[in-house]
Amino acid sequence: QEFNQNFASGNYKAAARIAATLKSGLLRTAQVIQQFKSVPTQPGQTSAILLYFSTLLDYGTLNAIESIELVRPVALQGRKDFIEKWLNEDKLECTEELGDIVKSLDLNLAVRIYRKAKAGQKVLQALTELGRYDEIIEYAKESRYQTDYSFLLRNLVNVNPENAVKFAQQLLACDPPLVDINQVIDILLQQHRLQELTSLLLDYLKGNKPEHSALQTRLLEVNLLNSPQVAETIFQMDMLTHFDKPKIAALCEKAGLYQRALELYTDVQDIKRVMLQGGGKLNQEWTQQFFGSMAPDTCLEILTDMLRSSSQNLQAVVAVAIKFHTQIGTSRLIEMFEKFSSYEGIFYFLGSILAFSTDPEVHFKYIEAAAKLNHTQEVERVCRESKCYEPVRVKDFLKEVKLADPRPLIYVCDLHGYVTELAEYLFKNSLLKYIEVYVSRVNAANAPIVLGALIDQDAAEDFIKNLLQSVRGGCSAQQLVEEFEKRNRLRLLLQWLEARVAEGNQDPAVHNALAKIYIDTNRDAEQFLKTNAYYDSSVVGKYCEERDPHLAFTAYKRAWGSCDEQLVELTNKNGLFRLQARYLVERQAPELWAYVLREDNPHRRQAIDQVVSSALPESSSADEVSAAVNAFINAQLPHELIELLEKIVLHNSDFSNNKNLQNLLILTAMKADSSRIMDYVNRLQNYDGGAIAQVAMDYGLREEAFTIYKKFGLYGEAADTLLKSAEEGGESDLERAVEFAQRCNEIEVWKKLGRAQLNKGKVREAIESFLKAGDGDAYKEVVEKASAADAYDALVDYLLMARKKITVKDQVIDSELLYAYAKTDRLDEMDSFVSGTNTANVQAIGDRLFEEQHYKAAKLLYASLPSYSKLASCFVRLEDFSAAVDAARKAKNPKTWKEVAFAALSKGELKFAHTASLSLIVHPDHLDSLIERYEQLGLFTQLIELLEQGLQGERTHVGLYTELGVLYATYESNKLMDYVRQHSGKVNIPRLIRACERQNLWKEAVYLHMNYDEFEQAANCLILHPTAWTHELFVQVI
């Protein structure tokens, strides 16, 4: 009623407030909304319906009817922002109808409304249209809404095929899939969406799983039937392997995809059919690979069928054959081509593998095919370049086919040595032009063989000469001459030979042939042999031996060495020994001389006679004489050599003064006839005296050697000769050596004599010789030998000389000189020497003399050092104790004091002993031995006085006080008590106690025990020994 009143009065806002606040909601109806909508709107005022809705929104949420009525006009106005705001503030009640209203404005807002309204089908449709497929599936799961995905997919295919594929992919990607793949395929096929289907299946089948074999088959089948190019693309992707291969292979064959069909077929008949049907359309590279996957027998079978089917397949067949000839077998492939007489196939097939094959059959078949096809240039090339064909077979084939151009045959015969057969073939077939071409352009080196064959075929001489002129110098003259010579037609070459000589040809064969022709025709043969420098002497000489020996000698001699043996045999055979001898002398060849003078030469004597009697005497060449002499030496013909040399040296003025020949004569006589040597030595003047004498010595000819040395003034060597004999035991030779030395008075001789005398033990004589020679170098050996012989007086003179002669001072010389002075008691000279400059080891010599008891000499040496310890020892040995004490005082050595003290005591020199002992007792280590020595000599009083005096010195010690106490206890006990009371703190009390106990000095012992804090021992001593007892002392001890 209140509502109506306010509404009737026009207070629409109040009326709206009442409707909004009424809890029963009775006023929230369509009638009330219609009532407000019917109120006309005054200009400038807010409409009643707008006031109604705004009031409702202020007080809460609109119901379904209100939401629809509010949103519809707002949606028509496109005010999406208001709707979004109300949805965000939850002011609207969402219904399917409300979503439909908003859908036209904003599909996304509509989805929000459908979701709140739980209008599942509407949500799915809207999400599908938006392409938000993930949300579709997610929503379906969340809301558990039973969705017909196939229906959605079908609708989407019509609207957006691309999105439909994506949606289908997502549906299929779920686990489990939300739609059956076959349904998807059917939907796409029904809509003729082949492209989308292919895209979907390719994505779905990318795992290439065996369980998808049917789907793979269907995908390929659909595309092969509708779009073979797409199917080919799928094949190229190589992602499907589990499809039905026979079925797909048949479809590929129908679709014209022969390559794919062949890949999928496994039956040979199928492969043959496809290959014959589409082999010409296949890619050759692929075809080769395909055949490579087949068994060789199958491959050969298919290739055979391809050849049988059509000649158009030849290129493909050849390509496969080239590629797989190793697997199939080259010979089998050749047989296949031959079966169809396909020489073209053989030609192209073998032409490709020829460079890599060494099979003779391959090369022959290629040559045969090329010849059959009239490819003459290729036949020629292979015949020229190949090294693998069988020459005989190819040669016979080419001769049989008789090509118009015989060049292939020419190359075969030329390369493989069938030149004679080639020449005969060309000559018999009147191919003379090719003969000329061959010898002039192809291989002129074989011209001799060709010309020889032509001579055998009785060819015209003019033709042969023309060929020779065309060949000129292109062939081997040696071979050409041999070919003509063995056919006895050498004169045919005269013109050709002379032409070669005119060109400057130096080939020996050319000149040999000319020489033979000149010899046979008697055309100045001797002049030619002497002047021509190019012929071979061995060949021409051999040719002349039976015709004219003198011409043969001329030829051999001209060789000058290379035909020596032939020359010797020729002259031996024909008795030409004078010529032989002259040649030997002129040739000067050691090996030739050796050959002639060998022992098994039956003609040696005749040759020697001619050399000695005529050839060598006629010679004025020293080299020729030397060579001949050396030859006799090497041939070991000493007697003949002596005969030769006497004739040269003694009767030929040109060589009388030749040193080498004189040497040789003497040396040869040494070997062969020593009786002649002395005569030669005296008669000859220009021989090498030193060397000859040495050889004489080697031969044991000492007298001759001595004579030679004297003759040539080699006095040292002469002396050696005598001394060597003396060394072997000849005393007379040593005397001769002395006499010789006195006569020649040469320093070198005296030196050698001195050494020899020294070795013989003649020391004084040796020293005398050394002094005459002024040779001090052997001083070490002289010292040794003179010392052993006690020849010190001579040694002094030698060493004085050695000191002057030897520039480098040696300690040994000065030292031994000192020793020699001492041994000869020349002490003044020794003292003077020591005082001067010297390098002697004075200490060592002094010690040596001291050991040998030469104390006076040693004293002088020790004093010069000075060495006071050793000097004191010397004075002791000389019993000069005063000097000994002075030396010991300077030595400051306890060992020296001890030596002096003991020696003085032994000799009863108590004063010097006392002085020495005072310096000794200050050393505790020597005190006991000194006391012992005094006691041994019974010098007790002197000993006590010594120690008492020692206590007055500055270097006292415990041992000194103790030992004096012990001596008091032993020898003067009355002094002991006072002594121990005075010095008890300075003595070794235990030792002194033991001394008192030994001497029964108990009072002193008690006193020492008490001072040593040994009161118990003191008490025991008092109790046990009454002589020590006093009551007061005992009480004190207790």
JSON list of N, CA and C in Angstrom, two decimals, residues 29 84 142 173 258 268 318 420 501 616 953 977 993:
[
{"chain": "A", "resi": 29, "resn": "THR", "atom": "N", "xyz": [9.01, -8.02, -9.16]},
{"chain": "A", "resi": 29, "resn": "THR", "atom": "CA", "xyz": [8.40, -8.84, -10.19]},
{"chain": "A", "resi": 29, "resn": "THR", "atom": "C", "xyz": [8.47, -8.12, -11.50]},
{"chain": "A", "resi": 84, "resn": "GLU", "atom": "N", "xyz": [30.37, -5.17, -17.01]},
{"chain": "A", "resi": 84, "resn": "GLU", "atom": "CA", "xyz": [31.54, -5.75, -16.33]},
{"chain": "A", "resi": 84, "resn": "GLU", "atom": "C", "xyz": [31.58, -5.33, -14.87]},
{"chain": "A", "resi": 142, "resn": "GLU", "atom": "N", "xyz": [35.79, -29.86, -14.75]},
{"chain": "A", "resi": 142, "resn": "GLU", "atom": "CA", "xyz": [35.38, -29.24, -13.49]},
{"chain": "A", "resi": 142, "resn": "GLU", "atom": "C", "xyz": [33.87, -29.38, -13.25]},
{"chain": "A", "resi": 173, "resn": "ALA", "atom": "N", "xyz": [45.04, -35.26, -27.37]},
{"chain": "A", "resi": 173, "resn": "ALA", "atom": "CA", "xyz": [46.21, -35.25, -26.49]},
{"chain": "A", "resi": 173, "resn": "ALA", "atom": "C", "xyz": [45.88, -35.64, -25.07]},
{"chain": "A", "resi": 258, "resn": "TYR", "atom": "N", "xyz": [56.48, -44.31, -58.68]},
{"chain": "A", "resi": 258, "resn": "TYR", "atom": "CA", "xyz": [57.17, -45.58, -58.90]},
{"chain": "A", "resi": 258, "resn": "TYR", "atom": "C", "xyz": [58.33, -45.77, -57.93]},
{"chain": "A", "resi": 268, "resn": "VAL", "atom": "N", "xyz": [59.95, -59.77, -56.21]},
{"chain": "A", "resi": 268, "resn": "VAL", "atom": "CA", "xyz": [60.74, -59.45, -57.38]},
{"chain": "A", "resi": 268, "resn": "VAL", "atom": "C", "xyz": [59.86, -59.14, -58.59]},
{"chain": "A", "resi": 318, "resn": "VAL", "atom": "N", "xyz": [73.27, -49.04, -67.74]},
{"chain": "A", "resi": 318, "resn": "VAL", "atom": "CA", "xyz": [74.72, -48.77, -67.71]},
{"chain": "A", "resi": 318, "resn": "VAL", "atom": "C", "xyz": [75.11, -48.08, -66.40]},
{"chain": "A", "resi": 420, "resn": "THR", "atom": "N", "xyz": [108.57, -56.60, -85.38]},
{"chain": "A", "resi": 420, "resn": "THR", "atom": "CA", "xyz": [108.83, -57.39, -86.59]},
{"chain": "A", "resi": 420, "resn": "THR", "atom": "C", "xyz": [107.52, -57.83, -87.23]},
{"chain": "A", "resi": 501, "resn": "VAL", "atom": "N", "xyz": [128.52, -39.20, -89.26]},
{"chain": "A", "resi": 501, "resn": "VAL", "atom": "CA", "xyz": [129.83, -38.67, -88.90]},
{"chain": "A", "resi": 501, "resn": "VAL", "atom": "C", "xyz": [129.92, -37.20, -89.28]},
{"chain": "A", "resi": 616, "resn": "LEU", "atom": "N", "xyz": [163.38, -50.55, -71.97]},
{"chain": "A", "resi": 616, "resn": "LEU", "atom": "CA", "xyz": [163.70, -49.62, -70.88]},
{"chain": "A", "resi": 616, "resn": "LEU", "atom": "C", "xyz": [164.97, -48.82, -71.14]},
{"chain": "A", "resi": 953, "resn": "GLY", "atom": "N", "xyz": [155.15, -23.24, 41.29]},
{"chain": "A", "resi": 953, "resn": "GLY", "atom": "CA", "xyz": [154.86, -22.59, 40.01]},
{"chain": "A", "resi": 953, "resn": "GLY", "atom": "C", "xyz": [153.40, -22.15, 39.91]},
{"chain": "A", "resi": 977, "resn": "MET", "atom": "N", "xyz": [151.15, -35.46, 57.52]},
{"chain": "A", "resi": 977, "resn": "MET", "atom": "CA", "xyz": [150.07, -34.85, 58.28]},
{"chain": "A", "resi": 977, "resn": "MET", "atom": "C", "xyz": [150.05, -33.35, 58.07]},
{"chain": "A", "resi": 993, "resn": "ILE", "atom": "N", "xyz": [143.80, -41.34, 50.52]},
{"chain": "A", "resi": 993, "resn": "ILE", "atom": "CA", "xyz": [143.37, -42.26, 51.59]},
{"chain": "A", "resi": 993, "resn": "ILE", "atom": "C", "xyz": [143.89, -43.65, 51.31]}
]
